[in-house]
CSV table of C-alpha atoms in Angstrom, one decimal:
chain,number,residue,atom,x,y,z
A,1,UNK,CA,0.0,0.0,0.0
A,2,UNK,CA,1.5,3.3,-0.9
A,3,UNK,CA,2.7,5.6,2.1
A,4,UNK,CA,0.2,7.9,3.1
A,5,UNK,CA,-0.1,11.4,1.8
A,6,UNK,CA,1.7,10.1,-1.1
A,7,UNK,CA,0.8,10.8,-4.6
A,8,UNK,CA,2.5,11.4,-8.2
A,9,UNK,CA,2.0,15.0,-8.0
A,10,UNK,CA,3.9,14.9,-4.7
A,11,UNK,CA,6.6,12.7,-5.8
A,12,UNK,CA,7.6,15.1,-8.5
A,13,UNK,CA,7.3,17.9,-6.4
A,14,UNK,CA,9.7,16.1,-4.2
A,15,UNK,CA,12.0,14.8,-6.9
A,16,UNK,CA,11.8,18.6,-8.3
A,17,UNK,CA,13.3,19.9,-4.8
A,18,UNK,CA,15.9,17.6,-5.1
A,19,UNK,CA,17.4,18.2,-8.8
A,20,UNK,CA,17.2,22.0,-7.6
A,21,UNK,CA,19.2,21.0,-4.7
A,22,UNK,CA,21.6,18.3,-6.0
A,23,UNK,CA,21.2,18.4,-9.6
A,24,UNK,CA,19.1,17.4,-12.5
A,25,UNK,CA,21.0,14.5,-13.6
A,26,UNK,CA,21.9,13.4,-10.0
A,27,UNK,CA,18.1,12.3,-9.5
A,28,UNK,CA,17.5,8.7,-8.9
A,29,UNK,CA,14.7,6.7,-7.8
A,30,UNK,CA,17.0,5.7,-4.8
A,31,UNK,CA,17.8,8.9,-3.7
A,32,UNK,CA,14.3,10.2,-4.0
A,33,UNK,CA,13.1,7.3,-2.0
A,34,UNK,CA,15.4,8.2,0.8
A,35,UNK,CA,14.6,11.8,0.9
A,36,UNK,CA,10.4,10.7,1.5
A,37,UNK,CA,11.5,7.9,4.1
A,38,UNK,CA,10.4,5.4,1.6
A,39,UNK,CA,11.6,2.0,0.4
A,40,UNK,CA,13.1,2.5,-3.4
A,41,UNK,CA,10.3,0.1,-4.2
A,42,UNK,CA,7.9,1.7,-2.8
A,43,UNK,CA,8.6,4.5,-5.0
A,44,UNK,CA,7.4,2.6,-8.2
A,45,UNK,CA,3.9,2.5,-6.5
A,46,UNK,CA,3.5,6.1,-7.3
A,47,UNK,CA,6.2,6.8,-10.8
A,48,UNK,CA,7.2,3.8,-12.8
A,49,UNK,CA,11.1,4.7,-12.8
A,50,UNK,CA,14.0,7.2,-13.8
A,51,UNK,CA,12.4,8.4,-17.3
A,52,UNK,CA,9.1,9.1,-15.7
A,53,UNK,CA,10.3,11.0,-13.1
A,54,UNK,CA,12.2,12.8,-15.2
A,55,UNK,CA,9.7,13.5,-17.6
A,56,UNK,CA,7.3,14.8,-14.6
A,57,UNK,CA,9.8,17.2,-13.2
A,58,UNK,CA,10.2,18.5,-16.7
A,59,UNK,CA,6.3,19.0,-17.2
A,60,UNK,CA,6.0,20.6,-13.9
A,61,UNK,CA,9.2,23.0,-14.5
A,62,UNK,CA,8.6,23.9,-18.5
A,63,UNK,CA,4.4,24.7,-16.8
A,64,UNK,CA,6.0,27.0,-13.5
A,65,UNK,CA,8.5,28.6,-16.4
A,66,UNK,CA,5.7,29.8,-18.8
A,67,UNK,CA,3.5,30.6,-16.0
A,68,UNK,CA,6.3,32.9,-14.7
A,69,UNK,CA,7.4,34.4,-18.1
A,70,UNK,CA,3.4,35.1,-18.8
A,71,UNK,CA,3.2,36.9,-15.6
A,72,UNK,CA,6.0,38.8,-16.0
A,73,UNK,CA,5.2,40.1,-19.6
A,74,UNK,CA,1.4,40.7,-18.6
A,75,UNK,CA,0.2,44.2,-19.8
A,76,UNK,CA,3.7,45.3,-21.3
A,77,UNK,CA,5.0,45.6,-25.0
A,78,UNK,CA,8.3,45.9,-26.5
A,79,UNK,CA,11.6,46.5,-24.7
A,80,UNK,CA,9.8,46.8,-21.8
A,81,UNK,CA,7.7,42.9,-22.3
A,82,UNK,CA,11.8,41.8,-23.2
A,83,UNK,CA,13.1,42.8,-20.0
A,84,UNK,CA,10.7,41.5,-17.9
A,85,UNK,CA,10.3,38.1,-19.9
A,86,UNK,CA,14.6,37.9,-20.0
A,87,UNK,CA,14.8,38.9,-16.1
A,88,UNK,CA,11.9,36.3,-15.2
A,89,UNK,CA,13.8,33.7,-17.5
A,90,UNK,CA,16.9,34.3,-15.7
A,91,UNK,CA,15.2,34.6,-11.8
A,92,UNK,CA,13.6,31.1,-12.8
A,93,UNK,CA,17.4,29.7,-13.9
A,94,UNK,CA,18.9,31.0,-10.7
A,95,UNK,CA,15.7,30.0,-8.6
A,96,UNK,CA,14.8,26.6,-9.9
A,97,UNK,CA,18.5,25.0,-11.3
A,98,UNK,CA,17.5,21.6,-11.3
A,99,UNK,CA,14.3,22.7,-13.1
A,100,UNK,CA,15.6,24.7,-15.3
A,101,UNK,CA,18.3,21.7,-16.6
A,102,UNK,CA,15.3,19.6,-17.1
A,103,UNK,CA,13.9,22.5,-19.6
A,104,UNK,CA,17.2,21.4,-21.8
A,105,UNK,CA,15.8,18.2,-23.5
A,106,UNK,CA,13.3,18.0,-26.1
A,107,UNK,CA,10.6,15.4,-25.1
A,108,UNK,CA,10.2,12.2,-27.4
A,109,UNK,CA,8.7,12.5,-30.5
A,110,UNK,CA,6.1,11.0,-29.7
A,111,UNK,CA,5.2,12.2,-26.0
A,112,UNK,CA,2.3,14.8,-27.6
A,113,UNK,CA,1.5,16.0,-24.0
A,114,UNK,CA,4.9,16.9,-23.2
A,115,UNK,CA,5.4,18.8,-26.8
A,116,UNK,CA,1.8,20.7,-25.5
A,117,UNK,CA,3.5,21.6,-22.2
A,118,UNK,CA,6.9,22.7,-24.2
A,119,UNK,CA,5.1,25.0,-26.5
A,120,UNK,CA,3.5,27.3,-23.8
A,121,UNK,CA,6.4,29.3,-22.5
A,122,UNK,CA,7.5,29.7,-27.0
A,123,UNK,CA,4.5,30.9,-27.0
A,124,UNK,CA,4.9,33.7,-24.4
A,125,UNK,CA,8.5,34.6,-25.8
A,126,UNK,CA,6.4,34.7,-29.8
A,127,UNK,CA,3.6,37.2,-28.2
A,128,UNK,CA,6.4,39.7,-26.9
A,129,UNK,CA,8.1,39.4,-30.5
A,130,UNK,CA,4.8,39.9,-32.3
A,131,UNK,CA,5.4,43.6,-30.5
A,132,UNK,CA,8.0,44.0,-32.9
A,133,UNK,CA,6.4,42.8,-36.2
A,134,UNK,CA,8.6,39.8,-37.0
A,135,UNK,CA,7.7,38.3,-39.7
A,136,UNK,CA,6.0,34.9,-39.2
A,137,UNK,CA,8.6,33.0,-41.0
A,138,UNK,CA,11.5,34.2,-39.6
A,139,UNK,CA,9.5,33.9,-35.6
A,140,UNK,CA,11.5,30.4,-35.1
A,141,UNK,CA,14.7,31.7,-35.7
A,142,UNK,CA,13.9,34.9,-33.7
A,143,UNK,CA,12.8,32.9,-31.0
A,144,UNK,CA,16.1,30.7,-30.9
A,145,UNK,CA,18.0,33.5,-31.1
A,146,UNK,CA,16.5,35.3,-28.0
A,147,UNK,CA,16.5,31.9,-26.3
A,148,UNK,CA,20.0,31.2,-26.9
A,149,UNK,CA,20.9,34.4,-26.0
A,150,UNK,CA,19.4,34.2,-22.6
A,151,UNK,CA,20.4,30.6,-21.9
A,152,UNK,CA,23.9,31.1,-22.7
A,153,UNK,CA,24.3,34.1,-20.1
A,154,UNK,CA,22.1,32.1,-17.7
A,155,UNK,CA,24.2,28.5,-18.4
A,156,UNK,CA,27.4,30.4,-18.1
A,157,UNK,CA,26.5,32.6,-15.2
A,158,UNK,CA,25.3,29.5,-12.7
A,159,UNK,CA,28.0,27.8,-13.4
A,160,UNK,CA,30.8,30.2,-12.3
A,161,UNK,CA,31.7,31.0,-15.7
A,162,UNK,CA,32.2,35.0,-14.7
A,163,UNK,CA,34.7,35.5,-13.4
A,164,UNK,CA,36.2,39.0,-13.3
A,165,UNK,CA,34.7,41.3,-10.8
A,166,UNK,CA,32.3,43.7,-13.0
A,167,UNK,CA,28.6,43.5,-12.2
A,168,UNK,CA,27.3,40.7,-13.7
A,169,UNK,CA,23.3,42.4,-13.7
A,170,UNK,CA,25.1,44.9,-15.5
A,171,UNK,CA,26.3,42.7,-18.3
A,172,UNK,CA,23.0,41.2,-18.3
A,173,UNK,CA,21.3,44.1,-18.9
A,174,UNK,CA,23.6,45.0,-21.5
A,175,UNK,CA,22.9,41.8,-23.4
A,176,UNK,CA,19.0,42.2,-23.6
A,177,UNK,CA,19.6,46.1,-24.5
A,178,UNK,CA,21.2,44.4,-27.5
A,179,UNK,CA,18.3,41.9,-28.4
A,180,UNK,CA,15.8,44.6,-28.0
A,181,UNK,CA,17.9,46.8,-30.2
A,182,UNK,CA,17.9,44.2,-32.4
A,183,UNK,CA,14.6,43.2,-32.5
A,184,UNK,CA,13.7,47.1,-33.0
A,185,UNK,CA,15.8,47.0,-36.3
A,186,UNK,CA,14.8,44.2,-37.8
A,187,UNK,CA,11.2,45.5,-37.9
């Protein structure tokens, strides 16, 4: 019989905590069972293994991520909507690190819910860029751009790549000054 007060949804939650803590790809069913007093077989009672674990900390991170960014951009428009949609991107990065590595693999072709769940926060960054009348067939590439843009800072920041002494919410303001400039010339 599963331990009480136990369910899927709290399992995740749980695993979530502990890929922010320790690490995305430090999660195991065993460590997960030890951190909710449970025996690792136990665990299976409520997720089925590793993959499904995974995949649920994913759907419940990519779902806090666009509910976060769509908050964030709520009632603005251009540079303004790209600051606050790069700074919430970024808070949830430095907030959520386990979370956020989870956001770094596509989902299996055929996983349909998962692609559903993956679409929402594209969508929030494609309503701020619609502000700036990008063409429909070059959104995708827009979108990578700004993405890549913003995880590269964020990837490098988290894991101690700046170094030197110089304010690093300086430089990050400097960096989406140059998308929205971008953006704004492009139009």
């Amino acid at each position: 019989m599963p331990r009480a007060g136990l369910t899927p949804e709290s399992v995740v939650a749980e695993a979530a905590r502990l890929c922010d803590e320790s690490g995305f790809d430090s999660l195991s069913p065993a460590a997960l069972a030890r951190r909710l007093g449970v025996a690792t077989p136990s665990l299976y009672k409520h997720v089925a293994g590793l993959d499904e674990l995974r995949r649920g900390v994913a759907l419940a991170s990519v779902t806090e991520l666009a509910d976060r960014l769509r908050s964030a951009v709520t009632g603005r428009s251009g540079a303004e909507a790209v600051h606050a949609l790069s700074l919430a991107y970024r808070r949830y990065a430095h907030e959520r690190p386990g979370c956020y590595t989870s956001l770094q693999r596509v989902p299996r072709p055929e996983d349909a819910e998962a692609h559903a769940l993956f679409a929402r926060p594209v969508e929030v960054i494609a309503s701020v860029l619609r502000g700036f009348a990008i063409p429909e067939e070059r959104m995708v590439h827009t979108i990578r751009t700004l993405r890549s843009s913003l995880h590269g800072f964020v990837d490098l920041e988290i894991n101690g790549g700046f170094g030197l002494p110089e304010d690093v919410d300086e430089s990050f303001a400097l960096l989406v000054d140059g998308i929205v400039l971008l953006l704004e010339r492009r139009t």
